[in-house]
Short mmCIF file of C-alpha atoms in Angstrom, two decimals:
data_model
loop_
_atom_site.label_atom_id
_atom_site.label_comp_id
_atom_site.label_asym_id
_atom_site.label_seq_id
_atom_site.Cartn_x
_atom_site.Cartn_y
_atom_site.Cartn_z
CA MET A 392 -19.53 64.32 35.39
CA CYS A 393 -16.24 62.80 36.46
CA ARG A 394 -14.65 59.68 35.09
CA THR A 395 -11.30 58.03 35.44
CA ALA A 396 -8.58 58.95 32.98
CA GLY A 397 -8.69 55.42 31.58
CA ARG A 398 -12.43 55.58 30.95
CA LYS A 399 -12.09 58.97 29.25
CA GLU A 400 -9.41 57.56 26.93
CA LYS A 401 -11.59 54.54 26.15
CA GLU A 402 -14.57 56.79 25.29
CA LYS A 403 -12.32 58.92 23.09
CA ALA A 404 -10.99 55.84 21.26
CA ILE A 405 -14.51 54.52 20.65
CA ARG A 406 -15.65 57.90 19.34
CA SER A 407 -12.59 58.18 17.09
CA ARG A 408 -13.29 54.76 15.59
CA PHE A 409 -16.88 55.74 14.75
CA VAL A 410 -15.77 59.13 13.36
CA VAL A 411 -13.42 57.34 10.95
CA LYS A 412 -16.21 54.97 9.88
CA ILE A 413 -18.81 57.68 9.31
CA GLU A 414 -16.41 59.93 7.39
CA LYS A 415 -15.17 57.07 5.20
CA SER A 416 -18.75 56.00 4.43
CA THR A 417 -19.88 59.56 3.77
CA HIS A 418 -16.98 60.16 1.38
CA GLY A 419 -17.89 56.93 -0.42
CA LEU A 420 -21.54 57.96 -0.77
CA GLU A 421 -20.52 61.41 -1.94
CA LYS A 422 -18.24 59.85 -4.58
CA ARG A 423 -20.99 57.50 -5.83
CA ILE A 424 -23.37 60.43 -6.23
CA VAL A 425 -20.81 62.66 -8.03
CA GLU A 426 -19.78 59.86 -10.40
CA GLY A 427 -23.42 59.21 -11.29
CA LYS A 428 -23.43 55.66 -9.93
CA LEU A 429 -26.29 56.56 -7.60
CA LYS A 430 -29.05 58.60 -9.24
CA ASP A 431 -32.20 57.71 -7.31
CA ARG A 432 -32.79 60.31 -4.55
CA ASP A 433 -34.65 57.81 -2.39
CA LYS A 434 -31.65 55.48 -2.48
CA MET A 435 -29.39 58.41 -1.60
CA PHE A 436 -31.49 59.12 1.47
CA MET A 437 -31.60 55.43 2.42
CA SER A 438 -27.82 55.17 2.15
CA LEU A 439 -27.40 58.31 4.21
CA GLY A 440 -29.78 56.91 6.84
CA ARG A 441 -27.84 53.64 6.96
CA ILE A 442 -24.60 55.55 7.52
CA GLN A 443 -26.18 57.56 10.33
CA ALA A 444 -27.67 54.42 11.88
CA PHE A 445 -24.50 52.34 12.08
CA ALA A 446 -22.53 55.27 13.52
CA SER A 447 -25.32 56.68 15.67
CA GLN A 448 -22.85 57.40 18.49
CA VAL A 449 -21.33 60.23 16.43
CA ALA A 450 -24.02 60.95 13.81
CA ASP A 451 -25.19 63.99 15.76
CA LEU A 452 -21.72 65.52 15.25
CA TYR A 453 -22.49 65.95 11.56
CA GLU A 454 -24.93 67.92 9.47
CA MET A 455 -25.79 65.94 6.33
CA ALA A 456 -28.19 66.64 3.47
CA VAL A 457 -28.78 65.86 -0.19
CA LYS A 458 -29.09 69.15 -2.07
CA ASP A 459 -29.53 70.05 -5.70
CA ASN A 460 -27.09 72.21 -7.63
CA LYS A 461 -26.47 72.78 -11.34
CA GLU A 462 -24.61 69.43 -11.66
CA GLY A 463 -27.48 67.54 -10.03
CA PRO A 464 -28.00 66.21 -6.51
CA ARG A 465 -25.01 66.34 -4.20
CA LEU A 466 -24.32 65.17 -0.69
CA VAL A 467 -23.45 68.14 1.51
CA TRP A 468 -22.07 67.49 4.95
CA ARG A 469 -19.98 69.13 7.61
CA GLN A 470 -18.87 68.45 11.15
CA LYS A 471 -20.59 70.60 13.77
CA PRO A 472 -17.89 72.01 16.08
CA GLU A 473 -20.40 72.96 18.79
CA GLN A 474 -21.52 69.32 19.04
CA GLN A 475 -17.88 68.18 19.21
CA GLN A 476 -17.28 70.35 22.28
CA TRP A 477 -20.41 68.96 23.94
CA LEU A 478 -19.35 65.38 23.26
CA GLU A 479 -15.89 65.97 24.69
CA ALA A 480 -17.47 67.48 27.81
CA ARG A 481 -19.80 64.49 28.09
CA GLU A 482 -16.84 62.14 28.21
CA GLY A 483 -15.99 63.74 31.55
CA GLU A 484 -12.94 65.06 33.27
CA PRO A 485 -10.57 62.58 34.83
CA ILE A 486 -10.83 62.34 38.60
CA CYS A 487 -7.62 62.60 40.54
CA CYS A 488 -8.72 62.21 44.13
CA ALA A 489 -10.14 59.35 46.17
CA ARG A 490 -13.88 58.93 46.55
CA ILE A 491 -15.36 60.28 49.72
#
C-alpha cells in the first residue's frame, strides 16, 4: 500500500490522538478501581468496553483485562508491540514517483 507523505502524517496524527485518549481513559479507570471508587465488576467491564468503543481505531493495539489479585480486582493492560508494527505498515509508505 502506498500513500502520499501528507496522508501518512495525517493517519499518524489521528492515531496519536486516539492513543492519548485511550491511555488517559484507561489510567483513569485503573485509578478508580485501585481507589475503591468502582467495585462492581460489571461496571468495570462496561467502562472498559466504553473506552474500547470510543477509541476503536487503536483499541486493537492494547490488551486489557480485569483480573483478581490479593488486593481485589485490578485493570491490567499493555500495549501490543506486534500490533503497533502492523498499524504503522498499514498507514503505508510515502510514494515519491509519479503515477503511471
